[in-house]
Amino acid sequence: MTTTTTLELTGLTALPAQTWGAIRLVPLVRDEPIADLRLDARLYGDDLAAVALDRRTAYYAYIPHGFVATWTADGTPAAAYGTRLRQGDERRAGPPPCVSLRFHRRMARRVDRDRLRFLPLHLALEGYLALHFGGPAVVWEEWSHRAVSTGLSPRVEQAYTGAEVAGLGDALRVFEIHPGQCGVLLYAADALAAAFVVPHPDDYRALHPSLLHDLYGELVYHYATLYGPVPDFRARIADGAVYSLAGLRAEAARQRAEWADFHTTALAGGLLDTAYEVQRVRRMGPFALSRFLPPFHRRAEQHIGETITHEDGRLAYLKTFRLSEAQTRRGHLLTLLAAHDWHFGATADALGVSRDQLASRVEHAGFGALLRQDIRDHYRAAARALSQ
Amino acid sequence: METPADLVAAEDVLLFVNAAITSTGQREFHSDAGEQRMSLDFLHSYMLGNYRDLYAATLALNINDHNAALIVRRLLESAKEATPEQRRTEGRLIARRLAALPPPRVYRLFRGLRRAGVNNRRTRAIVRDWLAARPDPAFDAVKYRGAVKSAVRHAHLRLDGDLGPFLFEPVGRRSEGFGSPLLEAWRRAHYEQSAVYDLPYTVAEGFAAKHGIDREVFLERIAPRLTRLERLRLQGAARAAGADSVRADPATMPLTRLATYVLSLPLDERAARRVELTAALRAAARRAAGTRAGTWGRVAAVLDDSFSSFGSTRKRRRPLAVALGCHFLLEALAEEFIPLWLSGGRDPLTRYPYGPTPLGERILDALEHRPDRLLIVSDGWDNAPPGLAGEVLRVWRARLDPGHRTAVAHLNPVYDAEGFDVRRLAPGVPTAGVRDAEDLPTLVEFARFAEGRTGLAELRAHLDARVRHFLDRP
C-alpha cells in the first residue's frame, strides 16, 4: 500500500539545541509518552549480515543492531523488553557470537504475537535500493541483455557508521538528555543528518548510544570532518521592553517558543516540508510500520526513512537517512526512467538534454552496464566529436 | 592611575588563580586529561615568564595541591632567573606550602626534581628542611621507603641513627634488630605474621599478601591503624569481606569530602541514613562557616545537578559534590536560605546528575525571592536555551537592579581547557573557580576582583595581605 504524504512531528516539541563541534543535537520532547509501544535494541555485533527478502533476493549490509517493538493491543502500558526477564529459549535463540556471516529472515519479522523485530534504517535503505530494481519494463533497443534479464542486481550504496563521523561520539556523550525526551534531530554543520524518534523516554535513554552505530550518508561524514564548530543560537533579550521580573520571565519564555518555531520551519524544513511516498510494511495492533521515499528533487535535502505511527496520527517512531547528492541523482534518474517506461528518447526530452548526454549521465550514475556496449561506444564517440 | 597593562596583568592573575583552583590535569566532562594538562602547562609558563612574583604569591591562596606542586617545581627549576629578594620570598612560600601538602605529593615532587636533574643548592636546602620537619622520620621511612631513599640521595643528606642502614642496607644481611620499634616491626614482618599489624596499612598490605593472610582477618586486625581516608575508602570492600570493624565516621570528615562520600552511596542507603548523614553534613558546614554563621542574610542559591555535574570517571560527581557542600555551607551562613536545584528537586541528599541545564529559568525563580545574595554553583555550560542565564542576569542588573541590592556571584568547579579559564555566565557577574565548598566565603570575596571594577593595585594589596597571613600563621 503506497500513499503520498508529508511528515509531521505530532506530539513532539523541539527544545533548544546543544552543540559540540560541528554537531548540533536538537532534543524532541513528548508531553505524553506513548506507553503501549516500546522499542528495545538488540545488538548484532560487527559481522556482515545478509537478509533474505524473498526466495530470490538478498540484502547484504553491516547491521550492528536491530530494534524490537513490543506493543499491547488494548492500549495498556507495556514494560520495556529489556526490563523483563528473558525466557530461556529466547536467549538460546540468539545467534552464536563467532559466526561471521549472519542471516536475517526478512527486514521486519514477527518474533512473537506482540513483538516485531526490524532492522532500523535498513528497512528504508532496502526500499531505496530496490527502487525500480527490476530494470527496464519494456525492452527498448538501448538496453543490454544483462539489464533485461537481471535488472539492477546487485545495487550497492555506501554509508558511514556513526563512529566514523567526526565528533559524533563526543557530542552524544556530553549531550544532556531532557526529562521526557523521546527523540533527537542530528545536524552536521547545520545540515539535517538524521531524525530519530522513539515512543517512550526510557526507550530513548536506552537507545541514545545506538545513534553511534547507525548509518550516515557521505554528506554528513564530510560536513562533520570539514566544518568547524557551529555557532550556538544564543538567547537574546531586548531589555527595552522589560520593566519587571514577570516581564523578564515572559521574554525568556518567548525565546523558547521562538526557537521551536524557527527550528521546525527553518532548520528542519527540508525534512518536514517534502511530500513523501509512504509504503506500509506491517500493521502492529493500532500501529503501522512504514517506510518512505522522497521525490528525489536534486539540489535539495532528500531523506529516506521509516516510521511507526498510531492510528490517531501520533508519530511513535521515526528514523531517517539523508541521501547524498549522488544518491539523490541516482534515485532521480531511476524514477525518471521508470516514469517514461525506460524509453531513452522520451526521458532525454523530459530532462531537456540530448540522448548522448543522458547516456553519459546513466553511465556516471554507475548504471553504465545497463546500456548496450555498441550504443555506449556510439554515444561516447559522439560526445568526443562534440568536444573537439 | 591604572594603565591598560595593569588591567591585563590583573586579568591574567585571576585567570591563573581560577585555573589553579579548579584544574587537576585530569579528565573533565567536556575535555580530556591531555587537553587539561596542555592548557594548564601553558598558563604556568606564561605566568612564570611574565609575573614571577605574583606567580609565587599564588602559593598562599587556596589553589589545589596539583598546581601547588607544579608551581614549586617550576620555581625551583628556574631559580637562576630570580633576584635574591625574590628567591628569599619564594623560599619561604615554598617551605610553607610544602608543609601543608600531603607527604606523598611532596615525595612525588622530589622524585620529579631528581628525574629532571634539578639539584641547585636551594632545592637541596628545601628538601633537607622539609625532611627535618617531618614529625616521625621512621614512619616516613617505612611507609614511603623508596621515595625517602630517593630524596635523601638527591639532597646528599647524612642520616643519623638506624635510618641510614634501614634505607640503604639489604634487609637479609641484618641479624640484630633496629632500635626504633616501627623499623624493627618492619624487619620482623618479613618472616613473622604478627609483626605485620604494627605497620602502616599500605605497607602491611604487601606483607599480608606475601604471608597469604586471609583478607577478612587482616582487615579486622589492621583496622585500628587505618587513617581516616583509608577507612573511608576501605569500608565498602571490608564489609563485603566480612570485616565489620572498618567503619568511617562521617561526623569528623571535612565538608566536600563528606559530600562526595554521600553522593557515592546508592539512593536507597542515602534515604535510609538520612538523619545521620544530614546531621554530619550540617556539622561539617557549621565548622566551615565558623564565626560567619548566620551573617549573610537572605541567600538564594542556584545549584547545578545537570548531567554534566557528573564530572568524569576520574573526578566522579565532583561538581555535584561541590554543589551539595555549598548547599549546606550556605544554609549555615544564611539567615534564610532558598536552595534551587536545576532539576527542580528539593531534597539535597538524593540528588544525582541528570538532565539539561536550564540555568536561566532557575535564576529567574531565585530572583523572585528578592534575596540579598544570589550564588550560582555551576560548570557554566548553560544549554536550555544557551546563553539565557547570561541574558537574564544582564537585563536584571541593567533594568531591574541597577543599585546592586542583590549581590550575585558564580562559583565554577570545572576548568575549561579551551578557554584557559572557568566558563563565565555573563561579563557583569563575578566568577571564581571553586574546588572545595569550604573555600566559598573567601572565594566570594575574591570574586569581586573578577567583576573588572578593581585593578592590579588592589589585587596586589589583597595578594600581599594573603601572603603575609600565610607566612606568619603559626
mmCIF file of N, CA and C in Angstrom, chain A residues 61-150:
data_model
loop_
_atom_site.group_PDB
_atom_site.id
_atom_site.type_symbol
_atom_site.label_atom_id
_atom_site.label_comp_id
_atom_site.label_asym_id
_atom_site.label_seq_id
_atom_site.Cartn_x
_atom_site.Cartn_y
_atom_site.Cartn_z
ATOM 1 N N ALA A 61 24.430 -6.130 4.295
ATOM 2 C CA ALA A 61 24.850 -4.861 4.882
ATOM 3 C C ALA A 61 25.525 -5.122 6.218
ATOM 4 N N TYR A 62 26.185 -4.071 6.706
ATOM 5 C CA TYR A 62 26.703 -4.109 8.070
ATOM 6 C C TYR A 62 25.539 -3.702 8.968
ATOM 7 N N ILE A 63 25.044 -4.612 9.760
ATOM 8 C CA ILE A 63 23.885 -4.308 10.602
ATOM 9 C C ILE A 63 24.277 -4.509 12.059
ATOM 10 N N PRO A 64 24.609 -3.408 12.759
ATOM 11 C CA PRO A 64 25.079 -3.578 14.134
ATOM 12 C C PRO A 64 23.969 -3.845 15.136
ATOM 13 N N HIS A 65 22.768 -3.412 14.831
ATOM 14 C CA HIS A 65 21.702 -3.638 15.817
ATOM 15 C C HIS A 65 20.335 -3.648 15.164
ATOM 16 N N GLY A 66 19.410 -4.286 15.839
ATOM 17 C CA GLY A 66 18.031 -4.294 15.378
ATOM 18 C C GLY A 66 17.145 -3.780 16.479
ATOM 19 N N PHE A 67 15.943 -3.409 16.163
ATOM 20 C CA PHE A 67 15.008 -2.963 17.185
ATOM 21 C C PHE A 67 13.904 -3.987 17.327
ATOM 22 N N VAL A 68 13.439 -4.142 18.552
ATOM 23 C CA VAL A 68 12.286 -4.990 18.770
ATOM 24 C C VAL A 68 11.172 -4.108 19.297
ATOM 25 N N ALA A 69 10.071 -4.079 18.593
ATOM 26 C CA ALA A 69 8.922 -3.286 19.025
ATOM 27 C C ALA A 69 7.955 -4.198 19.757
ATOM 28 N N THR A 70 7.581 -3.787 20.952
ATOM 29 C CA THR A 70 6.609 -4.547 21.715
ATOM 30 C C THR A 70 5.382 -3.675 21.919
ATOM 31 N N TRP A 71 4.229 -4.205 21.695
ATOM 32 C CA TRP A 71 3.037 -3.380 21.882
ATOM 33 C C TRP A 71 1.940 -4.210 22.525
ATOM 34 N N THR A 72 0.952 -3.533 23.064
ATOM 35 C CA THR A 72 -0.206 -4.232 23.602
ATOM 36 C C THR A 72 -1.416 -3.799 22.802
ATOM 37 N N ALA A 73 -2.304 -4.726 22.575
ATOM 38 C CA ALA A 73 -3.422 -4.465 21.684
ATOM 39 C C ALA A 73 -4.443 -3.533 22.325
ATOM 40 N N ASP A 74 -4.605 -3.639 23.648
ATOM 41 C CA ASP A 74 -5.674 -2.865 24.266
ATOM 42 C C ASP A 74 -5.210 -1.503 24.769
ATOM 43 N N GLY A 75 -3.968 -1.099 24.437
ATOM 44 C CA GLY A 75 -3.522 0.234 24.827
ATOM 45 C C GLY A 75 -3.016 0.327 26.240
ATOM 46 N N THR A 76 -2.961 -0.768 26.990
ATOM 47 C CA THR A 76 -2.389 -0.698 28.334
ATOM 48 C C THR A 76 -0.876 -0.602 28.215
ATOM 49 N N PRO A 77 -0.240 0.054 29.184
ATOM 50 C CA PRO A 77 1.219 0.222 29.093
ATOM 51 C C PRO A 77 1.945 -1.118 29.029
ATOM 52 N N ALA A 78 2.995 -1.155 28.230
ATOM 53 C CA ALA A 78 3.800 -2.369 28.129
ATOM 54 C C ALA A 78 5.148 -2.106 28.771
ATOM 55 N N ALA A 79 5.671 -3.086 29.448
ATOM 56 C CA ALA A 79 7.003 -2.931 30.026
ATOM 57 C C ALA A 79 8.032 -3.035 28.925
ATOM 58 N N ALA A 80 9.117 -2.283 29.034
ATOM 59 C CA ALA A 80 10.173 -2.383 28.037
ATOM 60 C C ALA A 80 10.729 -3.796 28.063
ATOM 61 N N TYR A 81 11.067 -4.277 26.913
ATOM 62 C CA TYR A 81 11.531 -5.655 26.822
ATOM 63 C C TYR A 81 12.767 -5.883 27.685
ATOM 64 N N GLY A 82 13.642 -4.857 27.703
ATOM 65 C CA GLY A 82 14.895 -5.002 28.423
ATOM 66 C C GLY A 82 14.708 -5.145 29.925
ATOM 67 N N THR A 83 13.580 -4.694 30.454
ATOM 68 C CA THR A 83 13.387 -4.774 31.886
ATOM 69 C C THR A 83 12.648 -6.046 32.266
ATOM 70 N N ARG A 84 12.252 -6.828 31.290
ATOM 71 C CA ARG A 84 11.573 -8.074 31.601
ATOM 72 C C ARG A 84 12.568 -9.213 31.637
ATOM 73 N N LEU A 85 12.269 -10.237 32.379
ATOM 74 C CA LEU A 85 13.128 -11.422 32.365
ATOM 75 C C LEU A 85 12.985 -12.115 31.022
ATOM 76 N N ARG A 86 14.105 -12.439 30.460
ATOM 77 C CA ARG A 86 14.023 -13.149 29.190
ATOM 78 C C ARG A 86 13.749 -14.620 29.443
ATOM 79 N N GLN A 87 12.965 -15.209 28.552
ATOM 80 C CA GLN A 87 12.716 -16.634 28.700
ATOM 81 C C GLN A 87 13.908 -17.405 28.159
ATOM 82 N N GLY A 88 14.095 -18.584 28.745
ATOM 83 C CA GLY A 88 15.282 -19.365 28.439
ATOM 84 C C GLY A 88 15.488 -19.625 26.969
ATOM 85 N N ASP A 89 14.454 -20.094 26.300
ATOM 86 C CA ASP A 89 14.633 -20.481 24.902
ATOM 87 C C ASP A 89 14.890 -19.265 24.021
ATOM 88 N N GLU A 90 14.432 -18.106 24.496
ATOM 89 C CA GLU A 90 14.628 -16.900 23.708
ATOM 90 C C GLU A 90 16.098 -16.499 23.675
ATOM 91 N N ARG A 91 16.739 -16.685 24.846
ATOM 92 C CA ARG A 91 18.141 -16.335 24.911
ATOM 93 C C ARG A 91 18.949 -17.290 24.031
ATOM 94 N N ARG A 92 18.532 -18.555 24.062
ATOM 95 C CA ARG A 92 19.238 -19.540 23.246
ATOM 96 C C ARG A 92 19.062 -19.243 21.773
ATOM 97 N N ALA A 93 17.929 -18.660 21.423
ATOM 98 C CA ALA A 93 17.648 -18.390 20.017
ATOM 99 C C ALA A 93 18.605 -17.342 19.454
ATOM 100 N N GLY A 94 19.248 -16.557 20.333
ATOM 101 C CA GLY A 94 20.193 -15.542 19.877
ATOM 102 C C GLY A 94 21.330 -16.193 19.124
ATOM 103 N N PRO A 95 21.868 -15.489 18.125
ATOM 104 C CA PRO A 95 22.904 -16.110 17.293
ATOM 105 C C PRO A 95 24.209 -16.277 18.067
ATOM 106 N N PRO A 96 24.950 -17.330 17.811
ATOM 107 C CA PRO A 96 26.235 -17.520 18.496
ATOM 108 C C PRO A 96 27.217 -16.427 18.077
ATOM 109 N N PRO A 97 28.137 -16.044 18.949
ATOM 110 C CA PRO A 97 28.949 -14.861 18.698
ATOM 111 C C PRO A 97 30.038 -15.038 17.642
ATOM 112 N N CYS A 98 30.382 -16.263 17.282
ATOM 113 C CA CYS A 98 31.544 -16.394 16.419
ATOM 114 C C CYS A 98 31.199 -16.668 14.959
ATOM 115 N N VAL A 99 29.947 -16.556 14.603
ATOM 116 C CA VAL A 99 29.596 -16.731 13.202
ATOM 117 C C VAL A 99 29.895 -15.432 12.466
ATOM 118 N N SER A 100 30.585 -15.507 11.343
ATOM 119 C CA SER A 100 30.998 -14.270 10.711
ATOM 120 C C SER A 100 29.976 -13.760 9.698
ATOM 121 N N LEU A 101 29.071 -14.577 9.298
ATOM 122 C CA LEU A 101 28.029 -14.123 8.383
ATOM 123 C C LEU A 101 26.699 -14.454 9.030
ATOM 124 N N ARG A 102 25.826 -13.472 9.148
ATOM 125 C CA ARG A 102 24.595 -13.696 9.896
ATOM 126 C C ARG A 102 23.413 -13.577 8.954
ATOM 127 N N PHE A 103 22.482 -14.474 9.117
ATOM 128 C CA PHE A 103 21.319 -14.439 8.236
ATOM 129 C C PHE A 103 20.092 -13.945 8.980
ATOM 130 N N HIS A 104 19.459 -12.968 8.422
ATOM 131 C CA HIS A 104 18.201 -12.496 8.993
ATOM 132 C C HIS A 104 17.100 -12.869 8.015
ATOM 133 N N ARG A 105 15.983 -13.294 8.542
ATOM 134 C CA ARG A 105 14.882 -13.563 7.626
ATOM 135 C C ARG A 105 13.957 -12.371 7.612
ATOM 136 N N ARG A 106 13.891 -11.699 6.502
ATOM 137 C CA ARG A 106 13.044 -10.535 6.292
ATOM 138 C C ARG A 106 13.508 -9.351 7.135
ATOM 139 N N MET A 107 13.211 -8.176 6.622
ATOM 140 C CA MET A 107 13.576 -6.937 7.298
ATOM 141 C C MET A 107 12.762 -6.750 8.574
ATOM 142 N N ALA A 108 11.493 -6.999 8.482
ATOM 143 C CA ALA A 108 10.641 -6.875 9.661
ATOM 144 C C ALA A 108 10.020 -8.235 9.891
ATOM 145 N N ARG A 109 10.201 -8.778 11.058
ATOM 146 C CA ARG A 109 9.728 -10.116 11.265
ATOM 147 C C ARG A 109 9.082 -10.221 12.626
ATOM 148 N N ARG A 110 7.946 -10.878 12.659
ATOM 149 C CA ARG A 110 7.223 -11.042 13.907
ATOM 150 C C ARG A 110 7.952 -12.091 14.728
ATOM 151 N N VAL A 111 8.473 -11.739 15.893
ATOM 152 C CA VAL A 111 9.174 -12.739 16.702
ATOM 153 C C VAL A 111 8.244 -13.339 17.749
ATOM 154 N N ASP A 112 7.116 -12.691 17.958
ATOM 155 C CA ASP A 112 6.178 -13.194 18.942
ATOM 156 C C ASP A 112 4.830 -12.612 18.555
ATOM 157 N N ARG A 113 3.808 -12.970 19.315
ATOM 158 C CA ARG A 113 2.482 -12.480 18.951
ATOM 159 C C ARG A 113 2.423 -10.948 19.024
ATOM 160 N N ASP A 114 3.077 -10.366 20.026
ATOM 161 C CA ASP A 114 3.005 -8.920 20.172
ATOM 162 C C ASP A 114 4.392 -8.281 20.080
ATOM 163 N N ARG A 115 5.225 -8.836 19.227
ATOM 164 C CA ARG A 115 6.584 -8.319 19.181
ATOM 165 C C ARG A 115 7.096 -8.434 17.756
ATOM 166 N N LEU A 116 7.743 -7.389 17.298
ATOM 167 C CA LEU A 116 8.212 -7.369 15.919
ATOM 168 C C LEU A 116 9.671 -6.966 15.905
ATOM 169 N N ARG A 117 10.491 -7.746 15.212
ATOM 170 C CA ARG A 117 11.894 -7.388 15.080
ATOM 171 C C ARG A 117 12.105 -6.716 13.739
ATOM 172 N N PHE A 118 12.701 -5.540 13.730
ATOM 173 C CA PHE A 118 13.031 -4.938 12.444
ATOM 174 C C PHE A 118 14.402 -4.297 12.519
ATOM 175 N N LEU A 119 15.033 -4.163 11.381
ATOM 176 C CA LEU A 119 16.394 -3.636 11.341
ATOM 177 C C LEU A 119 16.313 -2.158 11.002
ATOM 178 N N PRO A 120 16.640 -1.293 11.945
ATOM 179 C CA PRO A 120 16.405 0.122 11.735
ATOM 180 C C PRO A 120 17.216 0.634 10.555
ATOM 181 N N LEU A 121 16.661 1.556 9.828
ATOM 182 C CA LEU A 121 17.259 2.191 8.658
ATOM 183 C C LEU A 121 17.411 1.248 7.474
ATOM 184 N N HIS A 122 17.727 -0.016 7.751
ATOM 185 C CA HIS A 122 17.902 -0.930 6.629
ATOM 186 C C HIS A 122 16.588 -1.159 5.918
ATOM 187 N N LEU A 123 15.516 -1.050 6.682
ATOM 188 C CA LEU A 123 14.197 -1.152 6.096
ATOM 189 C C LEU A 123 14.038 -0.070 5.026
ATOM 190 N N ALA A 124 14.429 1.150 5.375
ATOM 191 C CA ALA A 124 14.305 2.265 4.439
ATOM 192 C C ALA A 124 15.333 2.139 3.320
ATOM 193 N N LEU A 125 16.539 1.766 3.691
ATOM 194 C CA LEU A 125 17.618 1.696 2.720
ATOM 195 C C LEU A 125 17.331 0.621 1.677
ATOM 196 N N GLU A 126 16.783 -0.469 2.158
ATOM 197 C CA GLU A 126 16.430 -1.535 1.229
ATOM 198 C C GLU A 126 15.358 -1.042 0.265
ATOM 199 N N GLY A 127 14.431 -0.228 0.784
ATOM 200 C CA GLY A 127 13.403 0.357 -0.073
ATOM 201 C C GLY A 127 14.023 1.224 -1.151
ATOM 202 N N TYR A 128 15.072 1.961 -0.761
ATOM 203 C CA TYR A 128 15.735 2.828 -1.728
ATOM 204 C C TYR A 128 16.495 2.000 -2.755
ATOM 205 N N LEU A 129 17.177 0.963 -2.288
ATOM 206 C CA LEU A 129 17.969 0.136 -3.202
ATOM 207 C C LEU A 129 17.077 -0.615 -4.180
ATOM 208 N N ALA A 130 15.907 -1.033 -3.690
ATOM 209 C CA ALA A 130 15.025 -1.828 -4.535
ATOM 210 C C ALA A 130 14.238 -0.977 -5.517
ATOM 211 N N LEU A 131 14.530 0.330 -5.513
ATOM 212 C CA LEU A 131 13.839 1.256 -6.394
ATOM 213 C C LEU A 131 14.027 0.814 -7.851
ATOM 214 N N HIS A 132 12.946 0.449 -8.500
ATOM 215 C CA HIS A 132 12.991 0.012 -9.909
ATOM 216 C C HIS A 132 14.094 -1.012 -10.119
ATOM 217 N N PHE A 133 14.115 -1.894 -9.195
ATOM 218 C CA PHE A 133 15.163 -2.896 -9.145
ATOM 219 C C PHE A 133 15.123 -3.794 -10.379
ATOM 220 N N GLY A 134 13.937 -4.006 -10.869
ATOM 221 C CA GLY A 134 13.769 -4.938 -11.980
ATOM 222 C C GLY A 134 14.358 -4.455 -13.290
ATOM 223 N N GLY A 135 14.734 -3.176 -13.369
ATOM 224 C CA GLY A 135 15.283 -2.677 -14.616
ATOM 225 C C GLY A 135 14.180 -2.352 -15.619
ATOM 226 N N PRO A 136 14.534 -2.232 -16.870
ATOM 227 C CA PRO A 136 13.581 -1.799 -17.898
ATOM 228 C C PRO A 136 12.363 -2.714 -17.946
ATOM 229 N N ALA A 137 11.192 -2.084 -18.061
ATOM 230 C CA ALA A 137 9.963 -2.856 -18.136
ATOM 231 C C ALA A 137 9.619 -3.160 -19.600
ATOM 232 N N VAL A 138 10.073 -2.305 -20.487
ATOM 233 C CA VAL A 138 9.862 -2.526 -21.918
ATOM 234 C C VAL A 138 11.249 -2.705 -22.545
ATOM 235 N N VAL A 139 11.369 -3.664 -23.442
ATOM 236 C CA VAL A 139 12.700 -3.948 -23.982
ATOM 237 C C VAL A 139 13.008 -3.006 -25.146
ATOM 238 N N TRP A 140 13.441 -1.798 -24.808
ATOM 239 C CA TRP A 140 13.883 -0.869 -25.837
ATOM 240 C C TRP A 140 15.249 -1.325 -26.327
ATOM 241 N N GLU A 141 15.605 -0.876 -27.497
ATOM 242 C CA GLU A 141 16.822 -1.397 -28.114
ATOM 243 C C GLU A 141 18.101 -0.996 -27.389
ATOM 244 N N GLU A 142 18.064 0.126 -26.581
ATOM 245 C CA GLU A 142 19.305 0.599 -25.961
ATOM 246 C C GLU A 142 19.776 -0.295 -24.819
ATOM 247 N N TRP A 143 18.878 -1.051 -24.231
ATOM 248 C CA TRP A 143 19.259 -1.757 -23.009
ATOM 249 C C TRP A 143 19.973 -3.059 -23.322
ATOM 250 N N SER A 144 20.963 -3.358 -22.494
ATOM 251 C CA SER A 144 21.759 -4.545 -22.732
ATOM 252 C C SER A 144 20.977 -5.792 -22.332
ATOM 253 N N HIS A 145 21.500 -6.889 -22.722
ATOM 254 C CA HIS A 145 20.872 -8.168 -22.407
ATOM 255 C C HIS A 145 20.813 -8.369 -20.888
ATOM 256 N N ARG A 146 21.922 -7.934 -20.243
ATOM 257 C CA ARG A 146 22.012 -8.103 -18.792
ATOM 258 C C ARG A 146 20.949 -7.288 -18.069
ATOM 259 N N ALA A 147 20.750 -6.058 -18.551
ATOM 260 C CA ALA A 147 19.759 -5.194 -17.919
ATOM 261 C C ALA A 147 18.382 -5.834 -17.996
ATOM 262 N N VAL A 148 18.094 -6.433 -19.114
ATOM 263 C CA VAL A 148 16.770 -7.000 -19.302
ATOM 264 C C VAL A 148 16.595 -8.264 -18.449
ATOM 265 N N SER A 149 17.661 -9.055 -18.377
ATOM 266 C CA SER A 149 17.485 -10.333 -17.685
ATOM 267 C C SER A 149 17.652 -10.235 -16.181
ATOM 268 N N THR A 150 18.599 -9.406 -15.680
ATOM 269 C CA THR A 150 18.821 -9.377 -14.218
ATOM 270 C C THR A 150 18.485 -8.043 -13.574
#
